[in-house]
CSV table of C-alpha atoms in Angstrom, one decimal:
chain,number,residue,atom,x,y,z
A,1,UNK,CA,0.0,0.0,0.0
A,2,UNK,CA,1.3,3.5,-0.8
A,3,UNK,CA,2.1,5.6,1.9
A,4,UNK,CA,-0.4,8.7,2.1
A,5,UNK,CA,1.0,12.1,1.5
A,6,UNK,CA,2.4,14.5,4.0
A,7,UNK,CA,4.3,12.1,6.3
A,8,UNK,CA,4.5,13.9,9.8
A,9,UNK,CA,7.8,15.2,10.7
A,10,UNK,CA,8.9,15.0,14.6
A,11,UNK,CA,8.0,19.2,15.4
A,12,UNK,CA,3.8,17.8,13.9
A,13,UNK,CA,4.1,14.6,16.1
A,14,UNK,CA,5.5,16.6,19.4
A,15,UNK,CA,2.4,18.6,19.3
A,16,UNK,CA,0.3,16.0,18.1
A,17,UNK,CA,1.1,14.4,21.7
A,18,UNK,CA,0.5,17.9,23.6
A,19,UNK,CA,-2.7,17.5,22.2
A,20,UNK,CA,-3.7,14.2,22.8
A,21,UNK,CA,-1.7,14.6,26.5
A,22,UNK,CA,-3.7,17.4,27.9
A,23,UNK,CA,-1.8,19.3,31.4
A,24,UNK,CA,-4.0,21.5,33.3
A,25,UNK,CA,-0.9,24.1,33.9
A,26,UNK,CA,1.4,25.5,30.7
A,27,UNK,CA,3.7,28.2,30.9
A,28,UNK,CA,6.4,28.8,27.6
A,29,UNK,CA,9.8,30.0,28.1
A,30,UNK,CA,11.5,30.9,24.8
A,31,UNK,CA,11.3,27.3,22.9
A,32,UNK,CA,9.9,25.3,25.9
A,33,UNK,CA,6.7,24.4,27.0
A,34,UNK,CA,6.3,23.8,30.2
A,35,UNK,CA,3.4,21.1,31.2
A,36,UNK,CA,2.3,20.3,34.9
A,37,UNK,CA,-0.3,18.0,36.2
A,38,UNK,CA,-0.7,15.8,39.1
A,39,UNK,CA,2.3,14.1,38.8
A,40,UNK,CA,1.2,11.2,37.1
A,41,UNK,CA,2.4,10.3,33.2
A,42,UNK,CA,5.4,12.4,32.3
A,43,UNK,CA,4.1,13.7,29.0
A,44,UNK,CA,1.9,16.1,31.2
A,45,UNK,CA,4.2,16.8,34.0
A,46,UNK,CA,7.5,17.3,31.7
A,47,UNK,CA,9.2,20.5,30.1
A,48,UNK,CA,10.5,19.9,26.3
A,49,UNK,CA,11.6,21.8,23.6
A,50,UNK,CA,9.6,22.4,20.5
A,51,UNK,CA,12.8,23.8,18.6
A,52,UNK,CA,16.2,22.7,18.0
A,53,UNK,CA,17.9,26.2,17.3
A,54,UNK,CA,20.4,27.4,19.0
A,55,UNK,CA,19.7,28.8,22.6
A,56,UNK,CA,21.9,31.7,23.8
A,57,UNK,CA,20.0,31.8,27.5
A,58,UNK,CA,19.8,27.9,27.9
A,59,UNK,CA,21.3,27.5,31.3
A,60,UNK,CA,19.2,29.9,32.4
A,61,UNK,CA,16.0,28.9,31.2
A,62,UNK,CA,16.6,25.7,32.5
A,63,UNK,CA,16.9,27.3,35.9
A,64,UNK,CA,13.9,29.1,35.7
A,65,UNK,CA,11.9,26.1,34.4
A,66,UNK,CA,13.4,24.0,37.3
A,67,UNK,CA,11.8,26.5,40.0
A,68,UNK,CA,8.5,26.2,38.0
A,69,UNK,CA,7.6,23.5,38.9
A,70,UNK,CA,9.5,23.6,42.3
A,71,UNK,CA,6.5,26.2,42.9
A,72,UNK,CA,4.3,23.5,42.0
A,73,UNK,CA,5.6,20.7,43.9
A,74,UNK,CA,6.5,18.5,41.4
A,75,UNK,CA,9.5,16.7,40.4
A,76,UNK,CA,11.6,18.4,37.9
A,77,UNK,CA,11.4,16.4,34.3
A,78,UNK,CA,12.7,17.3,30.6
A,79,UNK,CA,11.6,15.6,28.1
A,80,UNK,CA,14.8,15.3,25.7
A,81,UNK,CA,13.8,14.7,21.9
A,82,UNK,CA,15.2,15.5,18.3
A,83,UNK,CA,13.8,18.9,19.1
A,84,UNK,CA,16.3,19.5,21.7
A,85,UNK,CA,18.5,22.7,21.3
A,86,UNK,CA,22.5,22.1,21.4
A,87,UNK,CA,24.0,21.0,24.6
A,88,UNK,CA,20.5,20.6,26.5
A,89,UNK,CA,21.9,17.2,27.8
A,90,UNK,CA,25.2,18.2,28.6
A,91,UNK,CA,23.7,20.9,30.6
A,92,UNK,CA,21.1,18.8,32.1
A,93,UNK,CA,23.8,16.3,32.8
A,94,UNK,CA,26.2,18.7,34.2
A,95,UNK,CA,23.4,20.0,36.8
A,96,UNK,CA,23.1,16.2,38.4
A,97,UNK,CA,20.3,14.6,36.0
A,98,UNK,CA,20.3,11.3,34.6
A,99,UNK,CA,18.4,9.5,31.9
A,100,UNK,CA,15.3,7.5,32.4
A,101,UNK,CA,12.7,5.4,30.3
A,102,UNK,CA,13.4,6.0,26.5
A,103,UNK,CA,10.2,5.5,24.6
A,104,UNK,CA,10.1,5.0,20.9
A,105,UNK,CA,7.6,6.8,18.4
A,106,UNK,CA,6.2,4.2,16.1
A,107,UNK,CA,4.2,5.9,12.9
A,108,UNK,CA,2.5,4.0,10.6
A,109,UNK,CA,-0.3,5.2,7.4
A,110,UNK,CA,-3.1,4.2,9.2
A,111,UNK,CA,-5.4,2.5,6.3
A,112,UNK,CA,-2.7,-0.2,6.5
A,113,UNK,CA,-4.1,-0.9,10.3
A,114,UNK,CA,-7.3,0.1,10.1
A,115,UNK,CA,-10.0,-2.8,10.8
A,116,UNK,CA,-13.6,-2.5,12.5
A,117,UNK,CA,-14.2,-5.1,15.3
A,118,UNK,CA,-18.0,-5.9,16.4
A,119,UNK,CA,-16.8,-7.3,19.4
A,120,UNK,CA,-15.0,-4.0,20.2
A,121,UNK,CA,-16.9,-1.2,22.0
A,122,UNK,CA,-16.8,2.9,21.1
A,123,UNK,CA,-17.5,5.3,24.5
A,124,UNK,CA,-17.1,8.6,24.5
A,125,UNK,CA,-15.6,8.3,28.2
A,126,UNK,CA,-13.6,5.6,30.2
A,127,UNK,CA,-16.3,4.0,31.8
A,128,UNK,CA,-15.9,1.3,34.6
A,129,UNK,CA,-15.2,-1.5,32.5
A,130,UNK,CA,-12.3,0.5,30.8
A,131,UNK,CA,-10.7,2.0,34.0
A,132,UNK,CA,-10.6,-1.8,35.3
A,133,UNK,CA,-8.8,-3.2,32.6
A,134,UNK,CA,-6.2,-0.5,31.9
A,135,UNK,CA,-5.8,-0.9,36.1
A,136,UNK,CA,-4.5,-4.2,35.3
A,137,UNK,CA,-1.6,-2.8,33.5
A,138,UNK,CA,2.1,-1.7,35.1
A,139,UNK,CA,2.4,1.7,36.7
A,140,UNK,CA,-1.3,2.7,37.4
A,141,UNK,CA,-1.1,4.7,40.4
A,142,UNK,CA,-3.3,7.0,41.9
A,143,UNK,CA,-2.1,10.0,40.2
A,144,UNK,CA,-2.4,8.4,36.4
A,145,UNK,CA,-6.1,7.5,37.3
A,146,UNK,CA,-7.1,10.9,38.5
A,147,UNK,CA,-5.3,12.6,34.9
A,148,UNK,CA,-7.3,9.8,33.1
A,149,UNK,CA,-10.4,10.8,34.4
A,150,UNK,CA,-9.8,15.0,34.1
A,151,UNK,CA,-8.0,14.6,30.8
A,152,UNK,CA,-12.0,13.8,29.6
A,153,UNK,CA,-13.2,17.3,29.6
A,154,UNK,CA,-10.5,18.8,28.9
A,155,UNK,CA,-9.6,17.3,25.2
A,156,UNK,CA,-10.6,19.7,21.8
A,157,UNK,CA,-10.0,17.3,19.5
A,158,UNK,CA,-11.8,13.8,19.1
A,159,UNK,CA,-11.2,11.2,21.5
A,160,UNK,CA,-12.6,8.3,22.5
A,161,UNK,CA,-12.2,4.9,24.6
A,162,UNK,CA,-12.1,1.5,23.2
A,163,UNK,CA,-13.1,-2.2,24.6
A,164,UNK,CA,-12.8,-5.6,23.7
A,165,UNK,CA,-15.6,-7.8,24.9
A,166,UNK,CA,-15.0,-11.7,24.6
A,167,UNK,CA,-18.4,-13.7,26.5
A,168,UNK,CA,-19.6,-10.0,28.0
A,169,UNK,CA,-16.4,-10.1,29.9
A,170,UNK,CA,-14.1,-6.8,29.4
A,171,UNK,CA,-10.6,-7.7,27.7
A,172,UNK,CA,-9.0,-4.7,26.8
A,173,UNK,CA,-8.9,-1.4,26.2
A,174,UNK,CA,-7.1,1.4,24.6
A,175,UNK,CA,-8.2,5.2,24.3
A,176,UNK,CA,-7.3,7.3,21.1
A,177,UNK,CA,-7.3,11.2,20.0
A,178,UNK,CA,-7.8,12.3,16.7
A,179,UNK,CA,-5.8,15.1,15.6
A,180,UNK,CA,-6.2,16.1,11.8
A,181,UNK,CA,-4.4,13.8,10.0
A,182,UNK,CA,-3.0,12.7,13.0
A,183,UNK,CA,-4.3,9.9,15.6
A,184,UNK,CA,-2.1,8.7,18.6
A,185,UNK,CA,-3.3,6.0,20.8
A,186,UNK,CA,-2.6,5.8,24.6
A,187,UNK,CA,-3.5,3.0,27.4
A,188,UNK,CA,-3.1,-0.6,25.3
A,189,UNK,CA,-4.1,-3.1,28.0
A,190,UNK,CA,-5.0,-6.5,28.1
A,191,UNK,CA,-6.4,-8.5,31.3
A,192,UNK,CA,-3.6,-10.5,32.4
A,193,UNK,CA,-5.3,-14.2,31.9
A,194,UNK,CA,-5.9,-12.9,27.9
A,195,UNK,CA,-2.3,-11.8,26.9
A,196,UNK,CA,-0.7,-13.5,24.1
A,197,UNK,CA,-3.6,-13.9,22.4
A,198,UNK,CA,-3.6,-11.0,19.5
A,199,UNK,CA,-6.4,-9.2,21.7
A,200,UNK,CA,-3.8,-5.8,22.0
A,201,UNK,CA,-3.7,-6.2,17.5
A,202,UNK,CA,-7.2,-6.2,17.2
A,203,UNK,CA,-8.2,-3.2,19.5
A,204,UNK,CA,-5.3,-1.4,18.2
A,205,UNK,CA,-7.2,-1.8,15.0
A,206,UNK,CA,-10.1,-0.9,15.8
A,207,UNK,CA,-8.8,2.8,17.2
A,208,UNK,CA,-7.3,3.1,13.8
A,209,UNK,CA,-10.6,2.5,12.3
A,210,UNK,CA,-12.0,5.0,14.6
A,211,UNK,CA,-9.7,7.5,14.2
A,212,UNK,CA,-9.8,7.2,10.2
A,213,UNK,CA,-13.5,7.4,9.7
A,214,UNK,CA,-12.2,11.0,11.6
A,215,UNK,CA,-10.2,11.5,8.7
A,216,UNK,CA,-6.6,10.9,10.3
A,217,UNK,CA,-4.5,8.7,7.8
A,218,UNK,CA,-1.2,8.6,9.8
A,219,UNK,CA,-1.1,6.4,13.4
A,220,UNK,CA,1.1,7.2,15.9
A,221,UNK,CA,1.9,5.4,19.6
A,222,UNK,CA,4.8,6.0,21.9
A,223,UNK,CA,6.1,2.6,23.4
A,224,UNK,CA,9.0,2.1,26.2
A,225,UNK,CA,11.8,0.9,24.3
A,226,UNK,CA,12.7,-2.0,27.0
A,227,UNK,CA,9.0,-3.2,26.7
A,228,UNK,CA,9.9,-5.9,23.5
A,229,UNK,CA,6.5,-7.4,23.1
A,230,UNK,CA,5.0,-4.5,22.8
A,231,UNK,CA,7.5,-3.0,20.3
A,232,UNK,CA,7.1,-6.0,18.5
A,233,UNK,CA,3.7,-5.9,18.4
A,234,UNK,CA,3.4,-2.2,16.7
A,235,UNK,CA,6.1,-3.6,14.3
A,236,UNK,CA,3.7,-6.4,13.6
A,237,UNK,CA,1.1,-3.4,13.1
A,238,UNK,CA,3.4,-2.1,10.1
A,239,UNK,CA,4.6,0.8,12.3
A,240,UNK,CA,8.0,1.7,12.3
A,241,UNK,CA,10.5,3.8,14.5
A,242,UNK,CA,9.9,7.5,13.6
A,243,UNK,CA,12.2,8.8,17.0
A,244,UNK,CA,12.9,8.1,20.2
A,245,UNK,CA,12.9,10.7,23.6
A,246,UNK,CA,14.2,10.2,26.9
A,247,UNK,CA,13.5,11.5,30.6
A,248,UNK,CA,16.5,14.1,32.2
A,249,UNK,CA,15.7,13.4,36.0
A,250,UNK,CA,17.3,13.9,39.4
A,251,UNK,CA,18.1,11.5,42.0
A,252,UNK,CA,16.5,14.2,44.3
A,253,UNK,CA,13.6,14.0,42.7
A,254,UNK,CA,12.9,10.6,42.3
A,255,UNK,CA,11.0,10.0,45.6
A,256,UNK,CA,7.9,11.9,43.6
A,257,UNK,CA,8.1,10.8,40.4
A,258,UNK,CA,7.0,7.8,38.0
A,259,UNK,CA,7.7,5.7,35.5
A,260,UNK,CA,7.8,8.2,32.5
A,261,UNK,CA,5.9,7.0,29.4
C-alpha cells in the first residue's frame, strides 16, 4: 500500500502528543513548553523543547523552568527529543540529571491498520469496564487515574475509549485522539489471563478505524523501548521507529516521580 501524503515530521508529532496529553498548567519560556499535572504520566508533568535552534539563554531557562515546577511541587522532568536545542543534555547532565525510560515513536499510514471489530466497544468516556482493565496494566497509580479521568473534559479534539468484549467479559482497552491527520493511541491493556492472544492487535485496529473514519490517515503510539512485546507488536502493526525521547531526571527527585511514558 502506498504511503499517504504528508508524512509527519517530529515538530507535527510533538504537538500532536500535547494535544492528545492534555496538562491543566502551561507556561512557555523561549522554545519550551512547560506542562504540569498531578504528577502522574510524564508527557503532562515534563518541560521539552519544541525547537532545535540554537539557545543563547539555555542554562538559564533551564533554571527558571526547574523553580517552576518547584513552585508547584512536582518533580523536575525534561523531556529530551530530536527537538532538543544544542547541549540541553550536557547541561542537564552537568546540573546532576540522569536519563530514564526512553520511549520509541512508532508511525504507521493508518489504512494499512485500520479494521472495525464488532466485538470492540466505542464510548465517548472511560467507563468502569475501561478504568478496570487499563488498572491491570504496570504503573497505574493513583495519580495516572485521577489525569485519566480530568484529561476527559479537557480534550478539543476527538477522542474516544475503546473495549474488547470476549463472553460479555471486558478484555482490553485502549483510548485514542484524533488530531487532523494525526491519531495517537494511549492506554493498550489486556487482562492478564488474555495476553498472548492477538487481543492488543485487534483493539489497536479498531482505534485506527476509529480515528480514520475521523479523517486521520497517519497512526502514531509511543512505546517504552525495554518493553519488547509491545515494540514488537506495533512492528507487527506495520509501524516503524519514527524517533525516540528520553527523561532528564534527578536522584532528588525521584521520591515523587513515575515511570515516565
Amino acid at each position: 500500500m502506498t504511503a499517504p501524503v504528508g508524512r509527519p515530521d517530529i515538530a507535527a508529532l510533538e504537538r500532536a502528543c500535547l494535544t492528545a496529553v492534555p496538562a491543566q498548567r502551561v507556561a512557555f519560556d523561549g522554545s519550551f513548553v512547560v506542562r504540569a499535572f498531578l504528577g502522574g504520566t510524564g508527557r503532562a508533568n515534563a518541560a521539552s523543547s519544541l525547537s532545535a535552534e540554537a539557545d543563547t539563554e539555555l542554562s538559564a531557562r533551564i533554571a527558571r523552568i526547574e523553580d517552576l515546577y518547584r513552585a508547584q511541587r512536582l518533580p523536575v522532568r525534561f523531556r529530551s527529543t530530536p527537538l532538543d536545542p544544542p547541549g540541553m543534555a550536557e547541561l542537564l547532565t552537568e546540573r546532576g540529571y540522569t536519563t530514564k525510560d526512553e520511549t520509541i515513536i512508532f508511525l504507521a499510514p493508518i489504512q494499512g491498520v485500520a479494521r472495525a471489530d464488532v466485538g470492540v466497544r466505542v464510548l465517548s468516556a472511560p467507563d468502569e469496564d475501561w478504568m478496570a482493565v487499563t488498572a491491570t496494566a504496570e504503573h497505574q497509580v493513583p495519580a495516572r487515574r485521577a489525569e485519566k479521568e480530568r484529561a476527559v473534559s479537557m480534550m478539543m479534539v476527538p477522542a474516544a475509549w475503546l473495549v474488547l468484549y470476549e463472553d460479555a467479559k471486558p478484555m482490553a482497552c485502549i483510548s485514542v485522539v484524533a488530531d487532523g491527520p494525526q491519531a495517537g493511541f494511549f492506554d493498550l491493556a489486556v487482562v492478564p489471563e488474555a495476553r498472548r492472544r492477538g487481543l492488543g492487535s485487534r483493539i489497536t485496529r479498531a482505534a485506527a478505524f476509529w480515528a480514520a473514519e475521523q479523517g486521520a490517515n497517519w497512526l502514531w503510539a509511543q512505546v517504552a523501548s525495554a518493553n519488547q512485546a509491545s515494540c514488537a507488536a506495533q512492528q507487527s502493526l506495520g509501524m516503524r521507529e519514527a524517533y525516540r525521547y528520553v527523561y532528564f531526571v534527578r536522584p532528588q527527585d525521584r521520591v515523587a516521580a513515575l515511570r515516565f511514558v
